[in-house]
Short mmCIF file of C-alpha atoms in Angstrom, two decimals:
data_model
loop_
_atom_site.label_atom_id
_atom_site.label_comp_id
_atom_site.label_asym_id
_atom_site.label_seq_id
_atom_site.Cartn_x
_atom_site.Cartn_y
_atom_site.Cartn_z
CA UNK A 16 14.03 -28.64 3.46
CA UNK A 17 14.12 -25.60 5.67
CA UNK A 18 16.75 -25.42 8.62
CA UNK A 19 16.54 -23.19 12.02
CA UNK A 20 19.58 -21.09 12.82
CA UNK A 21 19.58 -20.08 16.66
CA UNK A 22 22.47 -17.93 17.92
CA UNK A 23 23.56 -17.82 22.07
CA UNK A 24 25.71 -16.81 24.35
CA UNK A 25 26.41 -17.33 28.01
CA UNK A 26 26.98 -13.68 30.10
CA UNK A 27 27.53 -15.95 32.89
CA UNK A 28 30.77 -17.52 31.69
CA UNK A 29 33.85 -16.17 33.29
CA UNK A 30 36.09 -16.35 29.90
CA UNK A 31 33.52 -15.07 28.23
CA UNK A 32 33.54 -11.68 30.61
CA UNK A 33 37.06 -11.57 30.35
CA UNK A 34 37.10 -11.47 26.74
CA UNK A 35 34.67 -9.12 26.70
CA UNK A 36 36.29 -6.74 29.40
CA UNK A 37 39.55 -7.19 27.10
CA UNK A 38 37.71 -5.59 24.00
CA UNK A 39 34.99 -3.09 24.73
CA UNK A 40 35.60 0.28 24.76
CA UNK A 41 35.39 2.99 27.32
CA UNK A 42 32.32 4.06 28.08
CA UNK A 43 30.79 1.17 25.38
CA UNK A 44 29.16 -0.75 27.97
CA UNK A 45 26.40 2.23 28.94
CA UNK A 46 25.39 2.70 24.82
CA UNK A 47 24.90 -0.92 23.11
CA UNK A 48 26.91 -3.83 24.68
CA UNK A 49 25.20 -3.75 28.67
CA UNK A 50 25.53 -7.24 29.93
CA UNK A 51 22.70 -6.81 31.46
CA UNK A 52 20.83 -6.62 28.39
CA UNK A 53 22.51 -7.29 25.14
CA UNK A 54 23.90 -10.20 26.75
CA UNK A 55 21.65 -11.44 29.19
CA UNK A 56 21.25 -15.14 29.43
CA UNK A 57 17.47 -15.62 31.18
CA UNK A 58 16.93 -19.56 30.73
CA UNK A 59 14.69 -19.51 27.99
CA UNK A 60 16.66 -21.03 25.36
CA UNK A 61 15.94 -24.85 27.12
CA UNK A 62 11.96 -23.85 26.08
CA UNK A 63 12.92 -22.61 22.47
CA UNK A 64 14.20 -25.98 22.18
CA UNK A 65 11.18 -27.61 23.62
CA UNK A 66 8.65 -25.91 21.28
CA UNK A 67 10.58 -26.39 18.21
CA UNK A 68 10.43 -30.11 18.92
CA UNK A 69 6.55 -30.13 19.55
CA UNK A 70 5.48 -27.27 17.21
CA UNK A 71 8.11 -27.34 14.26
CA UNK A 72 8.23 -31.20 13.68
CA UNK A 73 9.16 -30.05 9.87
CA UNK A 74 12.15 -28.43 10.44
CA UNK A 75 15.16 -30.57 9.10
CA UNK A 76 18.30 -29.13 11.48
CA UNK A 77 18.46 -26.94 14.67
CA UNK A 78 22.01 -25.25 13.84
CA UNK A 79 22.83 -23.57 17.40
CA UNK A 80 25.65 -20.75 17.37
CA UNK A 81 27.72 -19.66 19.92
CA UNK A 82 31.18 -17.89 21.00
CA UNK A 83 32.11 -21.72 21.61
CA UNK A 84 30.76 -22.60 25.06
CA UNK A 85 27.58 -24.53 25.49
CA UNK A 86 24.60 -24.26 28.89
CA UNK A 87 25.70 -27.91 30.53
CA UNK A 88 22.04 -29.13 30.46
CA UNK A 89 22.26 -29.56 26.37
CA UNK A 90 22.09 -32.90 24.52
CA UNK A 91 24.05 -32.96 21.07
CA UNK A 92 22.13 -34.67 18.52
CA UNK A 93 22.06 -35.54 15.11
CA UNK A 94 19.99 -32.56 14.15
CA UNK A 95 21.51 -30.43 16.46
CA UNK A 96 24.40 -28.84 15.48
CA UNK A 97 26.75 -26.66 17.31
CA UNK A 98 28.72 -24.36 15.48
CA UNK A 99 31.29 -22.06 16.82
CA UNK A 100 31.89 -18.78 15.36
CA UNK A 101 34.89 -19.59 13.82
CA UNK A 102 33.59 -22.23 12.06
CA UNK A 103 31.79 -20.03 9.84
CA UNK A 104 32.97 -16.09 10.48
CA UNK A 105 36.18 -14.73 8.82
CA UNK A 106 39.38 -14.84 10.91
CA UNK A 107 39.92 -11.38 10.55
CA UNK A 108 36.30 -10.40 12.26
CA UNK A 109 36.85 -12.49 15.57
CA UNK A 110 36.39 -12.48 18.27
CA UNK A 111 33.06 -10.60 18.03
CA UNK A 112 30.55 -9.17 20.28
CA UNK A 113 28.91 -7.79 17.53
CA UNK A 114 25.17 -9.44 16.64
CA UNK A 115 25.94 -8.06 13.29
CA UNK A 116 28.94 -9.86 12.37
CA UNK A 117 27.37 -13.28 13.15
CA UNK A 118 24.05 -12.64 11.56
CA UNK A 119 25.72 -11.24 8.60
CA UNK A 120 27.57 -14.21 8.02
CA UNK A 121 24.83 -17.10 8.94
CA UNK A 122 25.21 -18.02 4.63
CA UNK A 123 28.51 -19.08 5.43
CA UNK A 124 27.82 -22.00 8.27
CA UNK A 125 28.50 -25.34 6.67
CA UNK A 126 25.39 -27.32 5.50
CA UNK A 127 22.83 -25.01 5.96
CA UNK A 128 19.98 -25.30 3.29
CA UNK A 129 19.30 -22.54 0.91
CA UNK A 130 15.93 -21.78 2.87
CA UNK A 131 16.64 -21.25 6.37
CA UNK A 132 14.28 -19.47 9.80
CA UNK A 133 16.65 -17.08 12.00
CA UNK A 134 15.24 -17.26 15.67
CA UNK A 135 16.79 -15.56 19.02
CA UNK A 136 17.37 -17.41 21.86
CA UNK A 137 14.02 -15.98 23.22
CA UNK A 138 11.96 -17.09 20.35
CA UNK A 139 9.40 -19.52 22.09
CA UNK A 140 6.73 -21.27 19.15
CA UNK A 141 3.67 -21.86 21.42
CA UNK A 142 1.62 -23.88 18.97
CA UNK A 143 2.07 -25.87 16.01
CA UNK A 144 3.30 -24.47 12.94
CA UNK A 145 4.27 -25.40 9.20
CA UNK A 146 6.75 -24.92 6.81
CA UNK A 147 4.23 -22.82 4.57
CA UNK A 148 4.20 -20.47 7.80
CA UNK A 149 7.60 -19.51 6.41
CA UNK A 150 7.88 -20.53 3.24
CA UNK A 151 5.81 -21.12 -0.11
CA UNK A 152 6.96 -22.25 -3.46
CA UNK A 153 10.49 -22.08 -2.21
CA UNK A 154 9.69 -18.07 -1.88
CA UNK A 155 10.05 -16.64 2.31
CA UNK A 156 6.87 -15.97 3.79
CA UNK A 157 7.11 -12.26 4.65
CA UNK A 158 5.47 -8.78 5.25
CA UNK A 159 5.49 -5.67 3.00
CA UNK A 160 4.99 -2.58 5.38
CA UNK A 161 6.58 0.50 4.96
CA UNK A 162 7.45 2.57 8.09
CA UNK A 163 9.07 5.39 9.19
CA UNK A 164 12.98 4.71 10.31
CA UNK A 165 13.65 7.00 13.94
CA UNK A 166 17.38 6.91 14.13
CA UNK A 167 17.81 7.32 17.97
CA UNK A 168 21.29 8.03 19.48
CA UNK A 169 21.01 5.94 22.19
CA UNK A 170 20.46 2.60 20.56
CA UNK A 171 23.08 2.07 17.79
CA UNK A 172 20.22 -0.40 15.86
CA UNK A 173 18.10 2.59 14.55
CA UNK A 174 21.39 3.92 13.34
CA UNK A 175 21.77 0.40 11.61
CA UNK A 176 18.34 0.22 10.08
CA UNK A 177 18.98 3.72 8.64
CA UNK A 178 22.10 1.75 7.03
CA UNK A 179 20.07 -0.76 5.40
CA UNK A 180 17.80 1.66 4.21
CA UNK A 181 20.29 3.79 2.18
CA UNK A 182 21.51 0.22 0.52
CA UNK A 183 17.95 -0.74 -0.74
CA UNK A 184 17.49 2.93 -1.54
CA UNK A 185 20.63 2.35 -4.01
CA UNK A 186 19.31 -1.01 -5.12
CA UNK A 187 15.63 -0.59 -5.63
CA UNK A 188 13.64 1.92 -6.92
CA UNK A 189 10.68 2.20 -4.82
CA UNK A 190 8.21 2.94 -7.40
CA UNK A 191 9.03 0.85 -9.91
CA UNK A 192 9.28 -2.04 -7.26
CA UNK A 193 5.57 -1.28 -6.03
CA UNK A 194 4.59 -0.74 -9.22
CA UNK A 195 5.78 -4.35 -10.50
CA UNK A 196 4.34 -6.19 -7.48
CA UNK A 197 1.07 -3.80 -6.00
CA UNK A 198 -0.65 -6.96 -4.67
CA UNK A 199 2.19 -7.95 -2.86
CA UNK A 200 2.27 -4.34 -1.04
CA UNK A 201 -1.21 -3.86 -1.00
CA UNK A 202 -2.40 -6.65 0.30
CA UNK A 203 -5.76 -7.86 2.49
CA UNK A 204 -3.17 -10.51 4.48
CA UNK A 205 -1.44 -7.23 6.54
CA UNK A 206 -4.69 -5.68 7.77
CA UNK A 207 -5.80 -2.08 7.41
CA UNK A 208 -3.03 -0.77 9.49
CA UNK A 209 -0.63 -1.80 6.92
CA UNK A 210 -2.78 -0.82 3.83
CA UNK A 211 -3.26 2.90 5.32
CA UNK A 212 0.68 2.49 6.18
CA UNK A 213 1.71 1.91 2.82
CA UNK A 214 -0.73 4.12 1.20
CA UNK A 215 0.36 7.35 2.96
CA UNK A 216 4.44 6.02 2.51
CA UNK A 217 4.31 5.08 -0.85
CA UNK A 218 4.10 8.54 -2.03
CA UNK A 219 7.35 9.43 -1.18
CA UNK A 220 10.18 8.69 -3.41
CA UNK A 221 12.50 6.55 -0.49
CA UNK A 222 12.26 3.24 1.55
CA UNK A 223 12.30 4.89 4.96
CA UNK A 224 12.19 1.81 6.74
CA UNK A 225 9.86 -1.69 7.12
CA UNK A 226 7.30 -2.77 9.92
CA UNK A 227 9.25 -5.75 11.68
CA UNK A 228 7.40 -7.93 13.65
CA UNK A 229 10.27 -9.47 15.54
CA UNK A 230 9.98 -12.84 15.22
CA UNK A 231 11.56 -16.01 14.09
CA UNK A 232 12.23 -14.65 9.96
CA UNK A 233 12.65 -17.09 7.03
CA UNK A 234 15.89 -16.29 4.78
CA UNK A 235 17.66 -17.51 1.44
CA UNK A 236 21.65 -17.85 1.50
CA UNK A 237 21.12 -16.51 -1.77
CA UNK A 238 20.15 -12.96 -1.02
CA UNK A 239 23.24 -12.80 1.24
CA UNK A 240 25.37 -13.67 -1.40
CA UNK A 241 24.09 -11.36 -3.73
CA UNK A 242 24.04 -8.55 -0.61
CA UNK A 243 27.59 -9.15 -0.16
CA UNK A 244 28.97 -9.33 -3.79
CA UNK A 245 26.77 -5.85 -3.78
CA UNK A 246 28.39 -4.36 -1.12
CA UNK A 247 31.44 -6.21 0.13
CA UNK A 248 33.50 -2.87 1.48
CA UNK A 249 30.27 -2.35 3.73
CA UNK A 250 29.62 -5.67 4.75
CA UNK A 251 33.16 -5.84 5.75
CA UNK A 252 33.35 -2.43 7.70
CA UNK A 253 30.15 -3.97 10.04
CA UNK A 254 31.55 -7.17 10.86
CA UNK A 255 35.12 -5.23 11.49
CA UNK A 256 33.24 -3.54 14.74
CA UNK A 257 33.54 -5.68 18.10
CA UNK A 258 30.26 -4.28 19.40
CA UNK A 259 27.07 -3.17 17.40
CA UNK A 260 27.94 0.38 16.22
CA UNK A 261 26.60 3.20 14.19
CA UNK A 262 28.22 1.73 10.71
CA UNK A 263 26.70 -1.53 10.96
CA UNK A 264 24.26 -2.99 8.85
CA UNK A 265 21.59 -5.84 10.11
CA UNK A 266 20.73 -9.14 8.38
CA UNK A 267 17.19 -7.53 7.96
CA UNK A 268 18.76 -6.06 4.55
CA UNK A 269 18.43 -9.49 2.89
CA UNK A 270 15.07 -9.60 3.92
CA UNK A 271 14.26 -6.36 2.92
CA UNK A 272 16.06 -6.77 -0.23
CA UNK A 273 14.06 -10.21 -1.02
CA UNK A 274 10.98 -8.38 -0.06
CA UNK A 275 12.03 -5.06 -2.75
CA UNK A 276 12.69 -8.01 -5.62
CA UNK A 277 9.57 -9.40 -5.26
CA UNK A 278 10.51 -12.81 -4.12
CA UNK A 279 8.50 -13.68 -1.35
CA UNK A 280 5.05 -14.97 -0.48
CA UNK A 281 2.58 -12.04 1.66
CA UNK A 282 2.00 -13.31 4.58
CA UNK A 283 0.62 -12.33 7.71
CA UNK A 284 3.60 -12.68 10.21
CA UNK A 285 1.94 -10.01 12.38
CA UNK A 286 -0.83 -11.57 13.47
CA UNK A 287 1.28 -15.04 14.26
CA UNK A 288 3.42 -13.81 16.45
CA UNK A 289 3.96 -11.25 19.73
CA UNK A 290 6.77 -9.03 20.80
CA UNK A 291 7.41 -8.66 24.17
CA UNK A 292 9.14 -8.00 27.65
CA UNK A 293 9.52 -10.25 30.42
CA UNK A 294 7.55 -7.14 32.75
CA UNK A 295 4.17 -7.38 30.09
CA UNK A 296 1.10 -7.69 32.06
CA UNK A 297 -0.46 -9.76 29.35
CA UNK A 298 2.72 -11.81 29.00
CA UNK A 299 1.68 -14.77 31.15
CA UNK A 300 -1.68 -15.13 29.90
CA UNK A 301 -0.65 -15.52 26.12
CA UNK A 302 2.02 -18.18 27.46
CA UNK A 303 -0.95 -20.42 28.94
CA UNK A 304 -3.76 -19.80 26.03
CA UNK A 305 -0.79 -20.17 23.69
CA UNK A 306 -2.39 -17.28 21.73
CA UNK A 307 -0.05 -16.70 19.18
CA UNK A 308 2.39 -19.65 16.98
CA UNK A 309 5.39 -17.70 17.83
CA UNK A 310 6.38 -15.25 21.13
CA UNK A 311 9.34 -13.10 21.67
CA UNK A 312 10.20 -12.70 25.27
CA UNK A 313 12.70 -9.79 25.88
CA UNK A 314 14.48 -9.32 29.36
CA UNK A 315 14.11 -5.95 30.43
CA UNK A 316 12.66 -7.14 33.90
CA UNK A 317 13.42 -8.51 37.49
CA UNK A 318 14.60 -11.85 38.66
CA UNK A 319 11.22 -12.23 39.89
CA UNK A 320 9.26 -11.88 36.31
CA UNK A 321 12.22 -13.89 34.86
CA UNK A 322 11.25 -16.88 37.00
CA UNK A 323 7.67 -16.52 36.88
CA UNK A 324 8.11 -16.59 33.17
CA UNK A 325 10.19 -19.65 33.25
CA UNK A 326 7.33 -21.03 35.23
CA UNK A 327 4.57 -20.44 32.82
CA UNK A 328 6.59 -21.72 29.89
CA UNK A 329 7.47 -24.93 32.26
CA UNK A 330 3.42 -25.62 32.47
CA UNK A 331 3.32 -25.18 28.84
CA UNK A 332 6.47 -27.64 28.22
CA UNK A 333 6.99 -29.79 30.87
CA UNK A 334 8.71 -32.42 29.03
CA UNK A 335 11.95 -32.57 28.37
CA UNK A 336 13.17 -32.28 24.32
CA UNK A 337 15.43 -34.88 23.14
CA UNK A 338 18.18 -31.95 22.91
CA UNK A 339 18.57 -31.89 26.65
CA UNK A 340 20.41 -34.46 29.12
#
């Protein structure tokens, strides 16, 4: 059985803002924890609901995190479960803004199955999908492309990635791991793109980062235990940071670290899915041909393209899911 993990929040709620004006930093607000954006709460999450009841009939439970508060439209059910974060995150970590502290705790939330999908709240699946779309033999469905890591100082996640890098890099040795699974890196599943990618990285003697397609991800509690017996002082240090920081690491690592052991199925998660902003001139258009299984929808936009989105995903879903009043 394979469970979805969806995490939330709510920038509109006043004890929310409070708690967040009590905790972030000086000057905090303009690098990596803007309202605006890190927080932002567009209306999409009633549609990720939606197509997860039409398109992922398989899935077995819809575990939906949160600070605690909940949007007033949702409908509790017996495979939707709302978990707070301190239900499953360390006293001593909370309360978090981080993204990193919950994500790198998600093993930890009571009842989840060993094989598990992460999705944002603005991970929409457009058209049917199956469990072998994410995993295979028990193994995630995943995609081996190297890439090159730019750490930039105004977004603290490139810092992160750089993070997870130097932990595989002390883990794995990148030859040997190519070496003992070259069809699973070379592979006609990620296109020519990735085969010229991985030809011209593998000569180097580092993981300098992975190709992510930024899309709903399959993961094994497993590989966060072992991540965390592996590196417990680091684990610890990220999800001791309020906000998303340079020292962080992201729950990527398990992936990545899954993906450097060999245990995973190649699969083509590229060409399933789309990443993109709310202001995408093609954005509408793959809502109503439904062109891809899964779509990413990130706000960096206006009210306006925020509505006309909701609009287009309306036409698309126009029923209501059981998961809503």
């Amino acid at each position: 059985m394979t469970d979805i993990v969806i995490t939330w929040v709510d920038s509109n709620d006043p004890n929310w803002v409070d708690e967040y004006n009590k905790y972030v930093p000086a000057g905090k607000k303009k690098i990596d924890a803007d309202i605006s954006k890190r927080y932002n709460e567009n209306g999409l999450l009633k549609y990720v609901l939606r197509s997860i009841e039409a398109n992922c009939k398989w899935v077995n439970k819809i575990y939906l995190v949160t600070c605690g508060h909940l949007p007033n439209w949702i409908n509790i059910t017996d495979n939707l479960i709302h978990v707070k974060h301190e239900d499953f995150i360390p006293e001593q970590f909370l309360p978090t803004f981080n993204s990193a502290t919950i994500n790198l705790n998600l093993h930890n939330i009571n009842g989840l199955e060993e094989n598990f999908i992460y999705a944002n709240d603005d991970m929409i699946f457009l058209s049917k999908t199956k469990e072998e779309d994410f995993f295979r033999k028990g193994l995630p469905c995943d995609i081996a492309i190297q890439d090159v890591n730019g750490s930039y100082k105004n977004d603290y996640f490139y810092h992160m990635i750089l993070n997870d890098m130097t932990k595989l890099n002390t883990l794995y040795k990148k030859k040997a791991v190519i070496k003992k699974h070259p069809f699973k890196w070379f592979n006609f599943k990620y296109g020519i793109k990735g085969f010229v990618k991985n030809c011209s990285l593998s000569r180097f003697a580092l993981f300098s980062g992975f190709y992510e397609p930024h899309s709903p991800a399959p993961y094994k509690k497993s590989e966060f235990n072992k991540i965390w017996e592996t590196f417990p002082q680091d684990m610890a240090l990220s999800c001791q940071e309020k906000f998303r920081s340079p020292y962080c690491n992201t729950e990527n690592l398990m992936r990545w670290s899954a993906i450097c052991s060999g245990n995973f199925h190649p699969y083509s998660r590229h060409k399933n899915s789309y990443y993109s902003f709310m202001n995408d001139s093609k954005l509408l258009s793959i809502i109503n041909k439904k062109k891809y299984k899964m779509l990413c929808i990130n706000y960096d936009s206006t009210p306006e393209k925020n509505k006309a989105v909701l609009e287009a995903l309306e036409k698309v879903f126009p029923n209501k899911s059981k998961y809503e009043k």
